[in-house]
Amino acid sequence: MNMATDSTHAPYLPQIRLYQDWLARERGLHFDSYDVLWRWSTTELEAFWQSIWDYFELHSPTVATAVLEKNVMPGARWFPGAQANYAQQVFRHVQAAHAAGFPAVIARNEKGRHTELSWPELRRQVAALALHLQAQGVQPGDRVAAYLPNVPEAMVAFLAVVSIGAVWSICAPDMGTNAVLDRFRQIEPVVLIACDGVTYGHKDHDRLGVVAELRAALPTVRHVVLHTNLANTEDERSAALMRAAPCESFAQATARDDAEVAAFEPMWLPFDHPLWIVYSSGTTGLPKPIVHGHGGTVIVALALKIIHNDVGCSYHPNSWGERYHWYSSTGWVMWNAQVSGLLNGTTCVIYDGNPGGSKERPDWTTLWRFAAETGVTFFGAGAAFYANCLKAGVDLSTCGDLSSVRALGTTGSPLSEDAQRWGTTQFASIAANEDQKDIWWCNISGGTDFAGAFIGGNRELPQTPGRMQCRLMGCAVESWNEQGQPVLDEVGELVCTQPIPSMPLYFIGDTNHQRLIGSYFDMYPAGHGRAPGGGDLDASAGAVWRHGDWLRIFPDGSCVIYGRSDATINRHGLRMGTSELYSAVEALPEVLDSMVVDLEYLGRESYMPLFVVLRPGLTLDEALRAKITGAIRIALSPRFVPDEVFQVEEIPRTLSGKKQELPIKKLMLGQPLEKVINREAMANPGCLDWYVRLAQDHLARTAAG
């Protein structure tokens, strides 16, 4: 069967409609509205998550003794007794997807290097690398660290690592040595899978020096596998491998093709066996090494990706030829979300490089032309990408044949009405079918913290520009005021009052879960708001999850995220703790103290100022400003360079010495001083006048602009 012979299949049905039809047929459940369906899914947790297990025909050689053993947060235990493996679920699709003629991965980089990986070849490479890692003594539970860009090799490496029960963790090669070591040192990896360099903005960036530094600073690493990403010739590959020696070449480690490779099967693991470690930073201390489990991640990814994001299986008649693209670096959880397309037999289309061309030659048509040439059906990117396309005046009619695109995805920061209207208007002007006359936007908001989304899309609901359509099934999300009461049509704290299977198992090195509790569960009293459907339970039920976002839920169920309600930086969809930036800046001998605020907030231009206190006698000139921004660029990433740097006399601090980032952020967003800060609780209230004047100037400037 090929695409041509199957092009006359029945009209497309939204995935959420197929799921509801299944609920009616198999469970006798009928829902008059999405709101009723959502309320069922968040009050009858066991019935809902069992339905997801059954709907996707998840396999386990052993039977679960319960769906949710104990409803407590943190510490909920899902499907005890069942077994899972992420790679096992991916491999289920190899034969059928290949027989239908669809590749597993289509990839391109800035240099135009185009790669297609068939499903059998994906499986073979994964098996070969898994056996290689086992031969190096890698055991279930061992950590494997990767320093790789968004290339097929990263997907292969991930699946190989988790197929043998080892635990995966990846950092993007645009991150500097210090930022990577702050993450990898905590997890004590036994193997490092790295690259010789990357191309970004039409420039090659050698990374072998960083790889050597990582190796020297990670004493637990006993084996290195090197992917020669920059090398073009055999001589260049040999030279890179020589510089990184002793190491194994990635190409060699995945070259094996024999009976043992053919017979390889991912091992069955307990449902909550650690899958990967991702990093989300708070405002203090090192990045949080968050551990998610195999089973919880798989079941949540399927519910999100297919039912809500409407990304179908490529070889299913209803979604025949699906090609799923979500632009991301490997340093963002959307890379994990892109890989999850493989869980349902979907062709993943990936791009490695700068979506906006180079600094010298900006080009925001890059991804659109790539999507046209590869036949992408679902096109996803960070909200900032669409805002840049709007500003750059991108004209999609010049970007090739985009007739396959039927959905646009966005996340990472709030999407403005203007940016959404731009995309809708553009597609209406090139519409090749009914879907494109009013293109569907799948605007989602979730997080690295639980590898999922709380709020997102529903193909059957009306859409309003600048809003997300609904709270997702299984996600008991509410907006709470300062008294901890649910509010409607008001901005409040985003909380989730019931557990989700992909919530963290634990943080690495977190004694008694103190850091986990401090990150999500210590704002409201235990038991408060924890009864399914509303109301309180006793303290043994634990607390609600507080996510750190401002949320407004409208009467029709649609939602808007207004920005962070804490002091974490969110730049271009990547979250970074302010403490990491301070480490880089305050290491400079000229800087005594510093503070940064990220003014991400709906409808406002993204703006991040940095305030520095310099040594006596020093003045912030261009040379010092360049030194400060250069330190951030090298230690963290170019993404976290501030928009402006200000020299100040003092950083506002509490009596206990804490930097007052959030009050200054609220002040600069236009809230009155008396509502955001208590002078009596400050160590240096006299410094506030300067910040008040700055806030007034900033607000006047943004209003005028």
XYZ file of C-alpha atoms in Angstrom:
705
model
C 0.000 0.000 0.000
C 1.375 3.467 -0.823
C 0.280 7.050 -0.348
C -1.173 7.312 -3.825
C -3.478 4.328 -3.448
C -4.654 5.541 -0.059
C -5.271 9.184 -0.878
C -9.025 8.625 -1.237
C -9.626 7.431 2.344
C -12.580 8.756 4.357
C -12.667 12.388 5.584
C -10.322 13.087 8.486
C -11.760 12.680 11.985
C -10.177 14.560 14.913
C -8.320 12.258 17.301
C -10.392 13.483 20.263
C -13.554 12.454 18.376
C -12.133 8.961 17.775
C -11.343 8.657 21.504
C -14.842 9.792 22.542
C -16.393 7.377 20.050
C -14.316 4.618 21.656
C -15.476 5.665 25.158
C -19.084 5.444 24.006
C -18.596 2.088 22.302
C -16.335 0.366 24.856
C -17.344 2.044 28.132
C -20.870 3.267 27.478
C -19.747 6.795 28.370
C -21.329 9.776 26.614
C -20.442 13.415 27.306
C -22.549 16.398 26.292
C -19.607 18.794 26.263
C -15.853 18.862 26.606
C -16.246 20.425 30.061
C -18.198 17.358 31.242
C -15.559 15.050 29.726
C -12.775 17.034 31.422
C -14.526 16.908 34.802
C -14.936 13.129 34.486
C -11.251 12.739 33.606
C -10.112 14.740 36.649
C -12.503 13.243 39.202
C -12.571 9.622 38.031
C -8.794 9.415 37.715
C -8.541 5.639 37.666
C -11.280 5.192 35.058
C -9.723 7.871 32.846
C -6.115 6.639 32.928
C -7.227 3.016 32.499
C -9.132 4.144 29.414
C -5.937 5.694 27.999
C -4.047 2.444 28.671
C -6.731 0.427 26.903
C -7.337 2.893 24.060
C -3.657 2.789 23.053
C -3.474 -0.967 23.744
C -0.447 -0.603 25.990
C 1.393 -3.854 26.661
C 2.811 -5.294 29.865
C 3.920 -8.894 30.508
C 2.546 -8.527 34.048
C -0.771 -7.122 35.282
C -1.079 -3.921 37.311
C -2.607 -4.412 40.749
C -4.205 -0.932 40.594
C -4.326 2.142 38.394
C -3.521 4.596 41.194
C -2.376 2.782 44.319
C -2.547 5.844 46.558
C -3.704 9.355 45.656
C -1.051 11.449 47.379
C 1.126 14.328 46.150
C 4.006 13.995 45.886
C 4.418 10.216 45.810
C 1.414 8.963 43.825
C 2.127 5.425 42.584
C 0.653 4.524 39.199
C 0.041 1.062 37.736
C 2.041 -0.867 40.376
C 2.989 -4.317 39.132
C 2.868 -3.312 35.445
C 5.993 -3.108 33.290
C 6.973 -0.714 30.529
C 9.783 0.424 28.271
C 9.676 3.558 26.136
C 11.705 1.893 23.355
C 9.443 -1.166 23.418
C 6.468 1.084 22.599
C 8.418 2.700 19.718
C 9.457 -0.666 18.274
C 5.831 -1.812 18.081
C 5.439 0.324 14.958
C 8.513 -0.766 12.985
C 6.930 -3.316 10.672
C 3.591 -1.615 9.986
C 5.051 1.868 9.442
C 7.775 0.514 7.172
C 5.325 -1.629 5.193
C 3.244 1.518 4.595
C 6.330 3.208 3.157
C 6.930 5.842 5.824
C 10.279 6.794 7.416
C 10.742 7.147 11.171
C 12.841 10.321 11.049
C 13.439 13.011 8.416
C 16.214 15.437 9.350
C 18.025 18.421 7.913
C 20.621 20.877 9.145
C 21.650 24.395 8.172
C 24.132 23.103 5.624
C 21.375 21.247 3.814
C 22.507 17.815 4.971
C 19.358 15.716 4.582
C 18.892 12.372 6.354
C 16.032 9.902 6.372
C 15.981 7.026 8.812
C 13.675 4.110 8.052
C 11.920 2.347 10.914
C 13.987 -0.883 10.512
C 17.196 1.169 10.342
C 16.178 3.104 13.472
C 15.597 -0.185 15.250
C 18.896 -1.674 14.011
C 20.977 1.314 15.098
C 19.281 1.418 18.502
C 19.929 -2.297 19.016
C 23.572 -2.001 17.913
C 24.275 0.917 20.264
C 22.388 -0.741 23.134
C 24.548 -3.861 22.792
C 27.670 -1.685 22.600
C 26.703 0.071 25.848
C 25.995 -3.251 27.549
C 29.443 -4.469 26.442
C 30.881 -1.421 28.237
C 29.185 -2.618 31.418
C 26.244 -0.197 31.439
C 23.599 -1.554 33.826
C 19.941 -0.662 34.452
C 19.843 2.506 36.546
C 23.233 3.785 35.320
C 23.170 7.326 33.975
C 24.256 8.165 30.427
C 24.866 11.829 29.579
C 24.542 13.236 26.056
C 25.924 16.481 24.634
C 24.254 16.396 21.229
C 22.262 18.654 18.882
C 18.823 17.936 17.392
C 19.950 15.208 14.988
C 18.766 11.608 14.377
C 21.783 10.329 16.333
C 20.363 11.923 19.510
C 17.098 9.993 19.046
C 18.994 6.751 18.388
C 21.194 7.286 21.447
C 18.204 8.036 23.671
C 16.304 4.917 22.615
C 19.419 2.738 22.972
C 20.114 4.007 26.501
C 16.572 3.567 27.795
C 16.055 0.221 26.045
C 18.556 -1.366 28.461
C 17.167 0.382 31.543
C 19.881 3.040 31.775
C 18.814 6.620 32.469
C 19.179 9.294 29.783
C 20.089 12.957 30.207
C 20.906 15.452 27.457
C 22.261 19.006 27.230
C 22.407 21.105 24.071
C 25.815 21.974 22.640
C 24.964 25.681 22.713
C 25.290 25.464 26.497
C 28.644 26.382 27.989
C 30.851 24.106 30.059
C 29.755 25.477 33.440
C 26.031 25.153 32.706
C 26.499 21.568 31.473
C 28.659 20.590 34.449
C 26.128 22.098 36.877
C 23.732 19.494 35.470
C 25.847 16.440 34.715
C 27.950 16.538 37.902
C 24.802 15.940 39.926
C 23.871 12.746 38.080
C 27.328 11.017 37.943
C 27.111 9.565 34.406
C 29.100 6.458 33.445
C 29.053 7.181 29.690
C 29.219 10.453 27.740
C 27.812 10.573 24.194
C 29.011 13.822 22.630
C 29.599 15.629 19.338
C 32.633 17.351 17.846
C 30.656 20.538 17.230
C 27.550 22.208 15.829
C 26.547 24.655 13.120
C 24.332 27.542 14.170
C 23.671 30.811 12.367
C 25.827 29.594 9.456
C 28.882 29.290 11.698
C 30.645 26.127 12.824
C 31.263 25.889 16.565
C 33.916 23.379 17.642
C 32.938 21.602 20.862
C 35.827 19.167 21.335
C 37.391 21.494 23.892
C 34.180 21.409 25.921
C 34.026 17.608 25.583
C 37.560 17.385 27.020
C 36.573 19.673 29.904
C 33.445 17.596 30.598
C 35.455 14.393 30.600
C 38.057 15.851 32.987
C 35.387 17.158 35.372
C 33.206 14.006 35.386
C 35.307 11.277 37.053
C 32.466 8.732 36.844
C 32.588 8.731 33.018
C 34.430 5.614 31.900
C 33.515 5.602 28.197
C 32.962 8.278 25.532
C 31.103 7.887 22.229
C 31.711 10.700 19.727
C 29.370 11.696 16.918
C 31.351 13.556 14.239
C 28.673 16.091 13.443
C 30.904 18.785 11.905
C 33.314 16.531 10.024
C 32.555 16.145 6.319
C 35.374 13.899 5.118
C 36.953 10.693 6.385
C 40.133 12.625 7.252
C 38.159 15.189 9.266
C 36.308 12.400 11.081
C 39.575 10.648 11.934
C 41.107 13.912 13.161
C 38.106 14.613 15.435
C 38.215 11.098 16.879
C 41.965 11.441 17.475
C 41.438 14.715 19.356
C 38.738 13.123 21.528
C 40.622 9.857 22.109
C 40.139 7.535 23.818
C 36.617 7.248 22.477
C 34.386 5.147 20.237
C 32.965 6.602 17.051
C 29.164 6.833 17.070
C 29.090 5.521 13.495
C 31.120 2.493 14.554
C 29.020 1.872 17.665
C 25.853 1.775 15.540
C 27.285 -0.128 12.558
C 26.714 -3.645 13.818
C 24.197 -5.745 11.886
C 24.113 -9.394 12.926
C 21.856 -12.017 14.477
C 22.211 -10.585 17.994
C 21.170 -7.129 16.747
C 18.207 -8.619 14.897
C 17.132 -10.521 18.031
C 17.523 -7.553 20.402
C 14.465 -6.556 22.456
C 14.199 -3.671 24.952
C 13.984 -5.017 28.484
C 10.735 -4.843 30.417
C 11.110 -2.580 33.450
C 8.899 -1.606 36.390
C 6.314 1.003 35.352
C 8.100 3.665 37.433
C 11.667 2.748 36.412
C 13.663 5.974 35.757
C 13.583 6.993 32.087
C 15.429 10.307 31.867
C 16.698 13.229 33.893
C 15.661 16.705 32.758
C 16.554 20.023 34.351
C 14.360 22.874 35.447
C 15.852 25.689 37.463
C 14.464 27.497 40.410
C 15.706 30.854 41.615
C 18.292 29.398 43.996
C 20.854 26.632 43.889
C 21.830 24.235 41.134
C 19.415 23.172 38.368
C 16.918 20.594 39.597
C 17.694 17.113 38.168
C 14.144 15.829 37.665
C 13.573 12.098 37.167
C 10.557 10.844 35.193
C 9.520 7.214 34.771
C 9.049 5.062 31.664
C 5.375 4.201 32.080
C 4.120 7.580 33.273
C 5.941 9.439 30.504
C 4.650 7.101 27.787
C 0.994 7.174 28.839
C 0.923 10.967 29.275
C 2.742 11.548 25.974
C 0.192 9.428 24.105
C -2.784 11.217 25.668
C -1.258 14.633 24.956
C 0.319 14.068 21.549
C -2.491 12.161 19.901
C -5.795 13.064 21.565
C -5.115 16.729 22.336
C -2.409 17.749 19.849
C -4.195 15.737 17.159
C -0.970 14.165 15.868
C -1.973 10.801 14.390
C -0.159 7.609 13.466
C 1.415 7.948 9.998
C 0.175 4.558 8.775
C -3.366 4.782 10.191
C -5.903 5.452 7.392
C -7.363 8.416 9.298
C -3.997 10.229 9.572
C -2.203 8.645 6.611
C 1.156 10.258 5.898
C 1.293 12.326 9.123
C 4.576 14.216 9.449
C 5.180 15.868 12.800
C 7.644 18.731 13.306
C 8.244 20.787 16.437
C 11.322 22.987 16.223
C 13.470 22.639 19.338
C 16.985 22.372 20.629
C 17.920 19.363 22.761
C 18.080 21.691 25.758
C 14.294 22.143 25.791
C 11.658 19.587 26.775
C 10.049 20.075 23.361
C 12.859 17.860 22.046
C 11.427 15.124 24.269
C 7.968 15.994 22.943
C 9.224 15.695 19.354
C 10.743 12.248 20.022
C 7.436 11.106 21.524
C 5.920 11.147 18.039
C 7.683 7.800 17.558
C 5.564 6.281 20.362
C 2.550 6.273 18.062
C 4.229 5.382 14.780
C 4.476 8.967 13.537
C 7.179 10.250 11.191
C 9.226 12.884 13.053
C 10.642 15.763 11.003
C 13.518 17.576 12.720
C 15.695 20.599 11.934
C 19.076 21.391 13.480
C 20.137 25.022 13.289
C 18.965 28.596 13.644
C 15.310 29.042 12.565
C 16.051 32.694 11.793
C 19.041 32.301 9.472
C 22.194 34.155 10.551
C 22.839 37.487 12.251
C 24.264 38.834 8.991
C 21.437 37.426 6.854
C 18.247 36.951 8.933
C 15.777 34.592 7.278
C 12.590 33.638 9.126
C 11.353 31.605 6.135
C 13.927 28.851 6.868
C 11.599 26.498 8.756
C 8.630 27.182 6.498
C 10.630 26.238 3.399
C 11.892 23.138 5.218
C 8.291 22.192 6.104
C 7.190 22.715 2.495
C 9.980 20.526 1.133
C 9.347 17.702 3.613
C 5.521 17.697 3.593
C 5.044 18.546 7.268
C 1.432 18.137 8.463
C 1.832 19.439 12.038
C 4.160 22.456 12.367
C 5.198 23.427 15.898
C 7.585 26.057 17.276
C 8.037 28.385 20.232
C 5.726 31.389 20.429
C 8.737 33.676 19.905
C 9.266 32.102 16.464
C 5.827 33.227 15.225
C 6.354 36.690 16.741
C 9.623 36.956 14.800
C 7.903 35.870 11.575
C 5.301 38.602 12.094
C 7.969 41.247 12.745
C 10.030 40.124 9.766
C 7.016 40.348 7.452
C 7.295 36.723 6.333
C 5.085 35.924 3.341
C 4.221 32.216 3.309
C 3.243 32.336 -0.361
C 6.977 32.584 -1.132
C 7.937 29.538 0.946
C 6.909 26.661 -1.316
C 4.067 24.175 -1.139
C 2.676 24.259 2.398
C -0.582 22.520 1.459
C 0.126 19.575 3.799
C 0.131 21.743 6.952
C -3.167 21.358 8.823
C -2.142 22.454 12.323
C 0.212 24.914 14.011
C 1.618 24.252 17.462
C 3.065 26.764 19.870
C 4.428 26.868 23.405
C 7.361 28.202 25.406
C 5.856 31.602 26.236
C 2.457 33.245 25.788
C 1.433 33.627 22.146
C 0.081 37.099 21.406
C -3.161 37.689 19.521
C -1.219 39.543 16.839
C 1.142 36.644 16.165
C -1.739 34.166 15.983
C -3.736 36.406 13.664
C -0.669 36.742 11.445
C -0.419 32.961 10.998
C -4.160 32.522 10.491
C -4.240 35.273 7.849
C -1.176 33.886 6.098
C -2.677 30.414 5.791
C -6.052 31.782 4.696
C -4.273 33.578 1.853
C -2.541 30.386 0.611
C -5.326 27.955 1.594
C -5.232 24.786 -0.468
C -8.019 23.084 1.540
C -10.711 23.698 4.166
C -8.297 23.116 7.083
C -6.121 26.020 5.990
C -8.924 28.568 5.559
C -9.030 28.831 9.362
C -5.880 26.989 10.432
C -6.074 25.203 13.779
C -3.652 26.437 16.441
C -2.618 23.967 19.112
C -1.384 26.408 21.764
C -0.082 24.466 24.759
C 1.444 25.233 28.153
C 3.088 22.750 30.461
C 6.626 22.164 31.484
C 9.862 20.287 31.747
C 8.852 19.585 35.333
C 6.324 16.879 34.393
C 7.187 16.370 30.698
C 3.669 17.245 29.661
C 1.110 20.012 29.263
C -1.630 21.283 31.554
C -3.448 23.420 29.007
C -3.724 22.953 25.265
C -5.799 22.193 22.237
C -9.015 20.469 21.288
C -9.643 20.091 17.578
C -13.413 20.351 18.085
C -13.604 23.495 20.221
C -13.810 27.074 18.916
C -10.548 29.004 19.026
C -9.947 32.582 20.127
C -6.671 34.275 19.092
C -4.244 34.535 21.991
C -5.955 31.826 24.055
C -5.487 28.133 24.652
C -8.664 26.166 24.112
C -8.963 24.070 27.263
C -7.504 22.385 30.300
C -6.275 18.944 29.263
C -7.944 15.688 30.224
C -6.493 14.199 33.388
C -5.113 17.608 34.467
C -7.090 19.007 37.403
C -5.882 22.549 36.774
C -7.319 25.569 38.562
C -6.432 29.239 38.994
C -6.161 30.150 42.686
C -6.187 33.561 44.340
C -3.917 34.505 47.248
C -6.323 32.848 49.701
C -6.058 29.539 47.859
C -9.585 29.730 46.421
C -10.382 28.731 42.813
C -11.296 31.748 40.688
C -12.842 32.101 37.243
C -12.113 34.956 34.842
C -9.366 36.271 37.118
C -5.586 35.884 36.995
C -4.291 33.565 39.695
C -1.695 30.900 40.469
C -1.810 27.831 38.241
C -2.278 24.773 40.453
C -2.942 21.144 39.654
C -5.000 19.538 42.402
C -4.638 15.877 41.363
C -1.629 13.754 40.374
C -0.633 13.002 36.767
C 1.367 9.856 35.890
C 4.337 11.828 34.511
C 4.924 13.987 37.580
C 8.501 13.581 38.887
C 9.470 10.381 40.654
C 12.134 12.333 42.558
C 15.076 14.719 42.157
C 18.593 13.269 42.115
C 20.327 13.830 45.466
C 17.196 15.226 47.137
C 17.167 14.009 50.742
C 13.628 13.304 51.981
C 12.201 15.019 48.867
C 12.795 18.408 50.476
C 13.703 20.123 47.216
C 10.840 18.490 45.302
C 8.362 19.656 47.939
C 9.923 23.132 48.012
C 9.670 23.408 44.229
C 5.989 22.544 43.781
C 4.178 21.614 46.981
C 4.937 24.062 49.794
C 2.783 27.075 48.945
C -0.595 25.808 50.188
C -1.450 23.665 53.254
C -1.407 19.891 52.746
C -4.887 18.543 51.988
C -6.235 21.938 50.934
C -8.123 21.651 47.643
C -7.173 18.005 47.173
C -10.583 16.279 46.940
C -11.325 15.164 43.359
C -13.850 17.617 41.972
C -13.146 20.164 44.705
C -12.914 20.416 48.472
C -10.306 19.430 51.038
C -8.782 16.170 52.256
C -6.692 15.608 55.363
C -2.993 16.433 55.367
C -1.978 12.845 54.515
C -3.175 13.478 50.946
C -0.356 15.970 50.457
C -0.495 19.336 48.758
C -1.494 20.637 45.348
C 1.098 21.198 42.621
C 1.861 24.915 42.218
C 3.462 25.423 38.828
C 4.746 29.005 38.952
C 2.604 30.486 36.151
C -0.097 33.156 36.148
C -3.295 31.628 34.727
C -6.716 32.975 33.795
C -9.539 30.536 33.011
C -12.381 32.109 31.026
C -16.058 31.120 31.500
C -15.953 29.089 28.265
C -13.010 27.021 29.582
C -10.364 28.647 27.396
C -7.195 29.821 29.123
C -4.401 32.370 28.986
C -0.992 32.066 30.647
C 0.280 35.544 31.496
C 3.875 34.647 32.363
C 5.864 33.337 35.302
C 4.537 33.993 38.788
C 8.025 33.344 40.206
C 11.450 34.730 39.393
C 12.600 31.997 37.004
C 13.842 33.269 33.632
C 11.953 32.068 30.549
C 13.802 33.005 27.381
C 12.640 31.656 24.034
C 10.940 28.746 25.786
C 13.984 27.728 27.849
C 13.818 28.129 31.609
C 16.905 28.962 33.602
C 17.357 29.676 37.281
C 18.471 33.194 38.112
C 21.137 31.666 40.350
C 22.912 30.250 37.294
C 23.142 33.672 35.716
C 24.417 35.179 38.975
C 27.155 32.549 39.178
C 28.422 33.625 35.761
C 28.168 37.387 36.354
C 29.383 37.553 39.944
C 32.444 35.453 39.112
C 33.761 38.564 37.338
C 36.062 40.558 39.655
C 34.397 43.845 38.644
C 30.909 42.756 39.809
C 29.994 42.768 43.493
C 26.284 41.970 43.203
C 23.638 41.484 40.537
C 19.941 40.896 39.910
C 17.979 39.989 36.804
C 14.245 40.131 36.097
C 12.412 38.588 33.168
C 9.387 40.652 32.161
C 7.759 37.914 30.126
C 4.057 38.716 30.305
C 1.249 38.315 27.815
C 1.002 40.996 25.179
C 4.250 42.693 26.176
C 7.550 42.640 24.343
C 9.906 40.173 26.031
C 12.375 42.241 28.050
C 15.062 41.160 30.518
C 17.213 43.779 32.280
C 20.271 42.939 34.390
C 21.277 45.159 37.332
C 24.889 45.125 38.541
C 26.702 46.638 41.506
C 30.320 47.273 40.527
C 33.446 47.644 42.644
C 33.995 51.217 43.934
C 35.444 53.505 41.292
C 34.258 51.421 38.315
C 31.768 52.607 35.708
C 29.781 50.424 33.352
C 31.225 51.164 29.925
C 30.878 49.304 26.642
C 33.918 47.106 27.333
C 32.613 45.976 30.729
C 29.103 45.522 29.357
C 30.546 43.259 26.644
C 32.532 41.343 29.256
C 29.412 40.747 31.348
C 27.269 39.606 28.404
C 30.153 37.493 27.108
C 30.398 35.701 30.468
C 26.679 34.862 30.279
C 26.975 33.744 26.646
C 29.864 31.378 27.431
C 28.680 30.005 30.784
C 24.987 29.584 29.965
C 23.885 30.254 26.390
C 23.445 33.223 24.028
C 19.700 32.895 24.735
C 20.184 34.327 28.249
C 22.035 37.530 27.323
C 20.033 40.415 28.881
C 18.364 43.101 26.805
C 19.972 45.868 28.872
C 22.532 46.109 31.682
C 22.193 48.834 34.339
C 24.745 49.904 36.920
C 23.028 50.408 40.296
C 24.121 51.406 43.798
C 22.345 48.510 45.507
C 20.340 45.374 44.805
C 17.094 45.403 46.852
C 17.217 42.667 49.487
C 15.017 41.356 52.293
C 16.155 41.473 55.914
C 17.274 37.855 55.477
C 19.392 38.827 52.458
C 17.226 37.468 49.615
C 17.277 39.370 46.319
C 13.845 40.842 45.666
C 13.463 39.786 42.052
C 9.707 39.184 42.029
C 8.693 42.529 43.604
C 10.878 44.450 41.111
C 9.427 42.380 38.269
C 5.865 43.212 39.406
C 6.828 46.878 39.772
C 8.139 46.964 36.190
C 4.949 45.300 34.975
C 2.975 48.245 36.346
C 1.829 47.153 39.801
C 1.931 49.860 42.512
C 4.922 49.817 44.879
C 2.830 49.470 48.053
C 1.212 46.307 46.696
C 4.402 44.509 45.725
C 6.895 45.269 48.476
C 6.985 45.812 52.241
C 9.666 48.410 52.995
C 9.832 47.275 56.619
C 10.873 43.783 55.504
C 13.742 45.223 53.442
C 17.375 45.540 54.429
C 17.846 48.581 52.146
C 14.519 50.294 51.381
C 16.306 53.512 50.348
C 17.364 51.953 47.046
C 13.755 51.541 45.885
C 13.326 55.065 44.505
C 15.738 54.345 41.646
C 13.798 51.197 40.654
C 10.471 53.055 40.831
C 11.804 55.672 38.388
C 13.140 52.943 36.078
C 9.754 51.170 36.143
C 7.953 54.422 35.268
C 10.357 55.079 32.381
C 10.005 51.500 31.123
C 6.204 51.571 31.259
C 6.093 54.925 29.468
C 8.449 53.601 26.809
C 6.445 50.404 26.216
C 3.162 52.344 26.137
C 4.589 54.718 23.548
C 6.055 51.849 21.513
